[in-house]
PDB file of C-alpha atoms in Angstrom:
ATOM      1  CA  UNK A   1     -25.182  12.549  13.798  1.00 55.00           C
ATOM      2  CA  UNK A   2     -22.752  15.588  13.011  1.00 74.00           C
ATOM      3  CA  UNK A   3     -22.528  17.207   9.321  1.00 74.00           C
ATOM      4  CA  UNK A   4     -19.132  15.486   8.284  1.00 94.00           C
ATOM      5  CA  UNK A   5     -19.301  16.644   4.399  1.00 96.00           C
ATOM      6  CA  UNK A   6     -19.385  20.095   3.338  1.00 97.00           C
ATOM      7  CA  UNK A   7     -19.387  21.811  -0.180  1.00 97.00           C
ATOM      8  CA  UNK A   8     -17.151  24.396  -1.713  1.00 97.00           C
ATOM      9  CA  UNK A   9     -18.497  26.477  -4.629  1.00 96.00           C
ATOM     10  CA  UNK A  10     -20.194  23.760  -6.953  1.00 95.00           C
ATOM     11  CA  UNK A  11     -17.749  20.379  -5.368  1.00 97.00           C
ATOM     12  CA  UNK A  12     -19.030  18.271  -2.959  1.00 97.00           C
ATOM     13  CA  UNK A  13     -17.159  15.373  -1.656  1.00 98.00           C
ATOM     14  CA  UNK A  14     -17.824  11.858  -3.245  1.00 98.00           C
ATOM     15  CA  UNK A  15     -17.525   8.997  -0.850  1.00 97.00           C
ATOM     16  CA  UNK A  16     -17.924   5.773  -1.317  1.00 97.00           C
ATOM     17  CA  UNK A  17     -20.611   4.112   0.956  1.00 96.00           C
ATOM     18  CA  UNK A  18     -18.223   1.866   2.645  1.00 95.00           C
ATOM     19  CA  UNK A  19     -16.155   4.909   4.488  1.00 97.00           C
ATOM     20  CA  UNK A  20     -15.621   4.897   7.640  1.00 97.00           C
ATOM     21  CA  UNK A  21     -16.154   8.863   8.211  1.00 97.00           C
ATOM     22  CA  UNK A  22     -15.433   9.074  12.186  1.00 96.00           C
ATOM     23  CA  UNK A  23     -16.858  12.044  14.422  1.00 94.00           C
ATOM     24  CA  UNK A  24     -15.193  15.163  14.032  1.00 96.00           C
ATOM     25  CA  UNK A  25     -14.121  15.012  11.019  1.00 97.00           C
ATOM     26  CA  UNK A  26     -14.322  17.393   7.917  1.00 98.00           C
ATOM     27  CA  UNK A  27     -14.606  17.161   4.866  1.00 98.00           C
ATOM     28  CA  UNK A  28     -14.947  19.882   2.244  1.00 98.00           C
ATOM     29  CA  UNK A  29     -15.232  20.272  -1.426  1.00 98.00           C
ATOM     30  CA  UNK A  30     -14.240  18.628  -4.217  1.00 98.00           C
ATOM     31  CA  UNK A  31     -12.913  15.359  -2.026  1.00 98.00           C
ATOM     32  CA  UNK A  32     -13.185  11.194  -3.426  1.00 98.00           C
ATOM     33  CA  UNK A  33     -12.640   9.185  -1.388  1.00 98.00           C
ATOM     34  CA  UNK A  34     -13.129   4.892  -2.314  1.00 98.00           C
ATOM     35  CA  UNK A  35     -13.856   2.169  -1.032  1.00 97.00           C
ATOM     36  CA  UNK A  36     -12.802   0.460   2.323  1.00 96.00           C
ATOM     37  CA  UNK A  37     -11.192   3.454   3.252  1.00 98.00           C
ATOM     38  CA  UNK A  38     -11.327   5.160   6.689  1.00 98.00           C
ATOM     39  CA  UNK A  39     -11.211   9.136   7.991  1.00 98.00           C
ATOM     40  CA  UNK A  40     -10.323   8.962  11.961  1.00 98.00           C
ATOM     41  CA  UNK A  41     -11.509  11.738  14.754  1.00 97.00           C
ATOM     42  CA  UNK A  42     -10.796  15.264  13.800  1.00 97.00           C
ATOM     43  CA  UNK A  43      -9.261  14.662  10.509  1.00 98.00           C
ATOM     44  CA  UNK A  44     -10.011  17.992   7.976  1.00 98.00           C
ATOM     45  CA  UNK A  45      -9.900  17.064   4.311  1.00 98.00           C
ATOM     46  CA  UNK A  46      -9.976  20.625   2.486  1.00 98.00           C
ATOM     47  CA  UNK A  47     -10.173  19.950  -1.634  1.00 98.00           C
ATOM     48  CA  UNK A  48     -11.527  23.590  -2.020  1.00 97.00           C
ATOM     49  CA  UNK A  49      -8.761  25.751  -3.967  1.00 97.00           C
ATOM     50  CA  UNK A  50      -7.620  21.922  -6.112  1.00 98.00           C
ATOM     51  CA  UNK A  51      -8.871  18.326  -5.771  1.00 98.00           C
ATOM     52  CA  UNK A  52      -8.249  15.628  -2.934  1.00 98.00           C
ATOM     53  CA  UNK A  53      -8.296  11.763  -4.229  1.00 98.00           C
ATOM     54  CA  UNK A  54      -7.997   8.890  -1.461  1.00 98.00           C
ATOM     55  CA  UNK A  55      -7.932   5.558  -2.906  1.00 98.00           C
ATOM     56  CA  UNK A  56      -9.004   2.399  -1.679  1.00 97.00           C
ATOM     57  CA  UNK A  57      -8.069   0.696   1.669  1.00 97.00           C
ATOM     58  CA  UNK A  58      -6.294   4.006   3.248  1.00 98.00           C
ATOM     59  CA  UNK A  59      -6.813   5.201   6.801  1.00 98.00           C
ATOM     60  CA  UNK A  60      -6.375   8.919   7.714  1.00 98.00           C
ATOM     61  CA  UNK A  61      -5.281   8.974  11.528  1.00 98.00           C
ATOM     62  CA  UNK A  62      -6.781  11.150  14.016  1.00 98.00           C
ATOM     63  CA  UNK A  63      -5.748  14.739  13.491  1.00 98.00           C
ATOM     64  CA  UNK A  64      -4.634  14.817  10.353  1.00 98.00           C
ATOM     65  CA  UNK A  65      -4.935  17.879   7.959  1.00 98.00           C
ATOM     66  CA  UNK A  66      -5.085  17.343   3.775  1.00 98.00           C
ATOM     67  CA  UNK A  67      -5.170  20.134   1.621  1.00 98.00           C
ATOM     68  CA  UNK A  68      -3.931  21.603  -1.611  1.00 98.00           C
ATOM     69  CA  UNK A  69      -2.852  24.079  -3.458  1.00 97.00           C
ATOM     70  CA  UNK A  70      -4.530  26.657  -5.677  1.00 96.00           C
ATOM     71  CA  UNK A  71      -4.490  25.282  -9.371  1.00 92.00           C
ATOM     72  CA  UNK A  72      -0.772  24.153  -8.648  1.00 97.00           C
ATOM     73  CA  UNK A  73      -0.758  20.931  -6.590  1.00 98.00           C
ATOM     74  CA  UNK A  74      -3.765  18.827  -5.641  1.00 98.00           C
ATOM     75  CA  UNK A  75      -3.447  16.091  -3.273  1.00 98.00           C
ATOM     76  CA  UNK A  76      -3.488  11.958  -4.489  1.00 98.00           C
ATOM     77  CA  UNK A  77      -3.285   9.266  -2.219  1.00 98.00           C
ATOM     78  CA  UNK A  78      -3.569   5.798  -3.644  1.00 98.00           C
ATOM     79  CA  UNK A  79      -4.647   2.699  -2.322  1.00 98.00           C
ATOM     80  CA  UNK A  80      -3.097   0.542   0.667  1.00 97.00           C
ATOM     81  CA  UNK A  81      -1.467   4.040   1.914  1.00 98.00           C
ATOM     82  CA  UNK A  82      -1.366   4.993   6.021  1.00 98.00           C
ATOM     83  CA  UNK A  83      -0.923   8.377   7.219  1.00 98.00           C
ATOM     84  CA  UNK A  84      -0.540   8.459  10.663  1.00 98.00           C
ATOM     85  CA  UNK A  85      -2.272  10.656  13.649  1.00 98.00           C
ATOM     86  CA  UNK A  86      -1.461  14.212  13.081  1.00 98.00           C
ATOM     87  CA  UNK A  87       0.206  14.724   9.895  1.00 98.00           C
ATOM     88  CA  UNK A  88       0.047  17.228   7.960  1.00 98.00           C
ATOM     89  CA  UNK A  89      -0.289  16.624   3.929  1.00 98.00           C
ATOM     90  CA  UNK A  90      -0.131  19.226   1.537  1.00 98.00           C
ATOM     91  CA  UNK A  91      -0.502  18.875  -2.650  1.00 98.00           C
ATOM     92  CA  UNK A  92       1.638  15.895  -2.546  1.00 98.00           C
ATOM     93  CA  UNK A  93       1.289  12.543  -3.879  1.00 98.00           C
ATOM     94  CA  UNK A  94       1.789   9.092  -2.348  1.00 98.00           C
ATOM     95  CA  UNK A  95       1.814   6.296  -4.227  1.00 98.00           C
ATOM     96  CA  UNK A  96       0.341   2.471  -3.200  1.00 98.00           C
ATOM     97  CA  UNK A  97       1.780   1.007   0.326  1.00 97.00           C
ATOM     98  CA  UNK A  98       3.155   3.999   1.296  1.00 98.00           C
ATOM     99  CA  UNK A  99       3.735   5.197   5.122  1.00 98.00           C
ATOM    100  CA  UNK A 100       3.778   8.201   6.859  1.00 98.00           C
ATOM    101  CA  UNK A 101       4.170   8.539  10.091  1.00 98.00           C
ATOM    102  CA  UNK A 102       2.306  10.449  13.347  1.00 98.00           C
ATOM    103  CA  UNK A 103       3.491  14.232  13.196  1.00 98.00           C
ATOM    104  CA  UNK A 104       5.019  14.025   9.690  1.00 98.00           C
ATOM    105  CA  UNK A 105       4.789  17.215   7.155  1.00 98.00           C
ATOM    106  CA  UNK A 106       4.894  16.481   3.630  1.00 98.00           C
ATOM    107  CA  UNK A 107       4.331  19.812   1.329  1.00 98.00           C
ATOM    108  CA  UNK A 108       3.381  20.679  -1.859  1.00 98.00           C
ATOM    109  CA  UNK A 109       5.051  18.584  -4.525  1.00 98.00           C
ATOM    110  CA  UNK A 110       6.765  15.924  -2.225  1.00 98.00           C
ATOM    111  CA  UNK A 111       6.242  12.242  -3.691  1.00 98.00           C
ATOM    112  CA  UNK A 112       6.291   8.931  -2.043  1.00 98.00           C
ATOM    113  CA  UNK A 113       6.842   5.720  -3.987  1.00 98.00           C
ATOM    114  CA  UNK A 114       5.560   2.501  -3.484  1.00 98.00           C
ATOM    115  CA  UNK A 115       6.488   0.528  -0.336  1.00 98.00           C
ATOM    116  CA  UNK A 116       8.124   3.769   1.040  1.00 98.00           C
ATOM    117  CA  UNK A 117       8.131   5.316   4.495  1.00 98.00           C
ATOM    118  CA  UNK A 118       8.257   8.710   6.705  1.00 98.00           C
ATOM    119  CA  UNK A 119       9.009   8.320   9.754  1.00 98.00           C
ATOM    120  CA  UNK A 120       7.637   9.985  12.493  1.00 98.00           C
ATOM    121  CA  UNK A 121       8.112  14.236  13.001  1.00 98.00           C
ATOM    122  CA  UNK A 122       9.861  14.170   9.973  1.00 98.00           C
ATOM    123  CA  UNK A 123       9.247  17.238   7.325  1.00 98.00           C
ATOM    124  CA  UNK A 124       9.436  16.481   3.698  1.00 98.00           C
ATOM    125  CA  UNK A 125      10.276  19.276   1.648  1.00 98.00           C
ATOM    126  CA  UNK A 126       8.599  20.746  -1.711  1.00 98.00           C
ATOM    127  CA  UNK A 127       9.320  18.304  -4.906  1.00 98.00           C
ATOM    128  CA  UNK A 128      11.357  15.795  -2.423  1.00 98.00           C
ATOM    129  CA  UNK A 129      10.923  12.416  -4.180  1.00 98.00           C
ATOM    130  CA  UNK A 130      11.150   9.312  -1.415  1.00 98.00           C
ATOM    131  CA  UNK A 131      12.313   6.172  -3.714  1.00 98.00           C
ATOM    132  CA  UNK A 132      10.718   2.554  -3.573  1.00 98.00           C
ATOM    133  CA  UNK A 133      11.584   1.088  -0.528  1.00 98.00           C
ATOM    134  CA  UNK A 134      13.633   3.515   1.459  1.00 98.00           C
ATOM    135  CA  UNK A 135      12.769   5.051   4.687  1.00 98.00           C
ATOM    136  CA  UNK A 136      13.172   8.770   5.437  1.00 98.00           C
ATOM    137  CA  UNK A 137      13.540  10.644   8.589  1.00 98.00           C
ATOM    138  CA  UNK A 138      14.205  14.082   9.819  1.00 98.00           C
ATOM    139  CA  UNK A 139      13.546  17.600   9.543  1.00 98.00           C
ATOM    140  CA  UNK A 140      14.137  18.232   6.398  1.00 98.00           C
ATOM    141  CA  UNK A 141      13.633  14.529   5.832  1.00 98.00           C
ATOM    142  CA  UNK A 142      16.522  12.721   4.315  1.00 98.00           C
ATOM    143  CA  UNK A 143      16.490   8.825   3.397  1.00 98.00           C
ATOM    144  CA  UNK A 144      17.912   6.964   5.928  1.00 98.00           C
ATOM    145  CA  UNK A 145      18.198   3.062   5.005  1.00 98.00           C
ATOM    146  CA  UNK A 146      16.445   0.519   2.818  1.00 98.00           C
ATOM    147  CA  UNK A 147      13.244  -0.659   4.399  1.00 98.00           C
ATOM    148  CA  UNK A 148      13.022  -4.644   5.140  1.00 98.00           C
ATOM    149  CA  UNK A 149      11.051  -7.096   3.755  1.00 97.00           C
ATOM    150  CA  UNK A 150       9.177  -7.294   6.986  1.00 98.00           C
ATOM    151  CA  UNK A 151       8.578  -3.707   7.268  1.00 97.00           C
ATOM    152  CA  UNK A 152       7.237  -3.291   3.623  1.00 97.00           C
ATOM    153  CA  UNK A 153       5.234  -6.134   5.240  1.00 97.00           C
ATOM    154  CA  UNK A 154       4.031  -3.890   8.135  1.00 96.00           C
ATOM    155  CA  UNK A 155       3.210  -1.304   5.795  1.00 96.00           C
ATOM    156  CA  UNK A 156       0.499  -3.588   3.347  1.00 95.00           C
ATOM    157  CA  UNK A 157      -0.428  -5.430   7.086  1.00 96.00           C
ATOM    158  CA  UNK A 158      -1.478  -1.341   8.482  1.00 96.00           C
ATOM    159  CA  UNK A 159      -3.999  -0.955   5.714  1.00 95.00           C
ATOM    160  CA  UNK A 160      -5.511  -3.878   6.688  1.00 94.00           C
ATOM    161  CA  UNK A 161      -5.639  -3.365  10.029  1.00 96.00           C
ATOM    162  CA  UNK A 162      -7.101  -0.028   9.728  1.00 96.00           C
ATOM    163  CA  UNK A 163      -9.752  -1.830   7.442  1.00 94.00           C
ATOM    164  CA  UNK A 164     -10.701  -3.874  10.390  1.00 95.00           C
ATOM    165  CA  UNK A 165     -10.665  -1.399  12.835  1.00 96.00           C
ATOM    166  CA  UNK A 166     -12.718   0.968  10.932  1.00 95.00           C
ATOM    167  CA  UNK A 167     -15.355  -1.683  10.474  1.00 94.00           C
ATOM    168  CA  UNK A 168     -15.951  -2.583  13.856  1.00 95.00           C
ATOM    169  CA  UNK A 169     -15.663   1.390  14.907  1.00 94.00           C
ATOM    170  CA  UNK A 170     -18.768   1.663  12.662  1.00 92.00           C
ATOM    171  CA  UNK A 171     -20.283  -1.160  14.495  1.00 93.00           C
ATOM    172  CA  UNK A 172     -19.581   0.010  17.536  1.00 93.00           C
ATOM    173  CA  UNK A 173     -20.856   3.426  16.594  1.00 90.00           C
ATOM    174  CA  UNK A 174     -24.050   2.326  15.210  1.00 86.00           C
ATOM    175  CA  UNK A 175     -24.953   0.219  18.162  1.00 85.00           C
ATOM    176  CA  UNK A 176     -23.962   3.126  20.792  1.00 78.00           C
ATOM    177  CA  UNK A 177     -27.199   4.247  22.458  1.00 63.00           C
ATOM    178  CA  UNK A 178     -24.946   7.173  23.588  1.00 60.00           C
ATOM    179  CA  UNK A 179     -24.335   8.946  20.955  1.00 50.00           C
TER     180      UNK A 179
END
């Protein structure tokens, strides 16, 4: 298989054994990522210039790019938390059950609460706070509406899903003759 983890200076990433790390992906430095969480195809992860923390239970879609910034803004993701294929996250912080959607841009400083949502494209600007339950959209990102109960729902029901798929990915992976 591929080299997947890389070191910057004296960091090298600490994942927990459980990760689903697909192909393609990278990543560098000083990275943690826990357990039950999952890295998808081409993903970069770059905690070289600050520190990257994923919690637990979080998928990282396909083509998504994570840094930081120098000594300023590192980049925390906590548990239950789905970014979706191709977004772009940079020294911000989201917070438990959060959702971002394919093609969003968050930069440095942005937060998202608990149970909170970008939608899809949308760009969140530097120190833009998204509250508890609200969704935002748009470029720059504004909030839009209240979320529903049933789409907080969605959100916690993602992580799961993602655990599930990442599990049998691995399977599948591991059993491919191909490869």
């Amino acid at each position: 298989m591929e080299t997947k983890l890389f070191p910057y200076k004296d960091k090298y990433p600490s994942i927990a054994p459980d990760v689903f790390i697909a192909p393609g992906a990278k990543i560098i430095g000083d990275v943690e990522i826990l357990e039950g969480s999952s890295v998808w195809y081409n993903v970069v992860i770059r905690g070289d210039v600050n520190y990257v923390k994923i919690g637990k239970n979080t998928n990282i879609q396909d083509g998504s790019v994570l840094h930081v910034t120098n000594r300023k803004f590192p980049l925390i993701i906590e548990n239950n938390v789905t970014v979706g294929h191709a977004a772009v996250l940079h020294g911000a912080i989201l917070k438990k059950n959060s959702f971002v959607g394919m093609g969003a841009i968050l930069l440095d400083g942005a937060t998202l609460e608990p149970d909170s949502m970008v939608a899809a494209g949308s760009l969140v600007k530097q120190g833009f706070v998204v509250p508890s339950g609200k969704l935002v959209a748009g470029v720059p990102a504004k909030i839009i509406r209240d979320l529903t109960d049933e789409e907080i729902e969605t959100i916690r029901q993602s992580a799961l899903n993602y655990a599930e798929y990442a599990r049998i990915s691995a399977e599948s992976l591991k059993n491919n003759d191909r490869v």
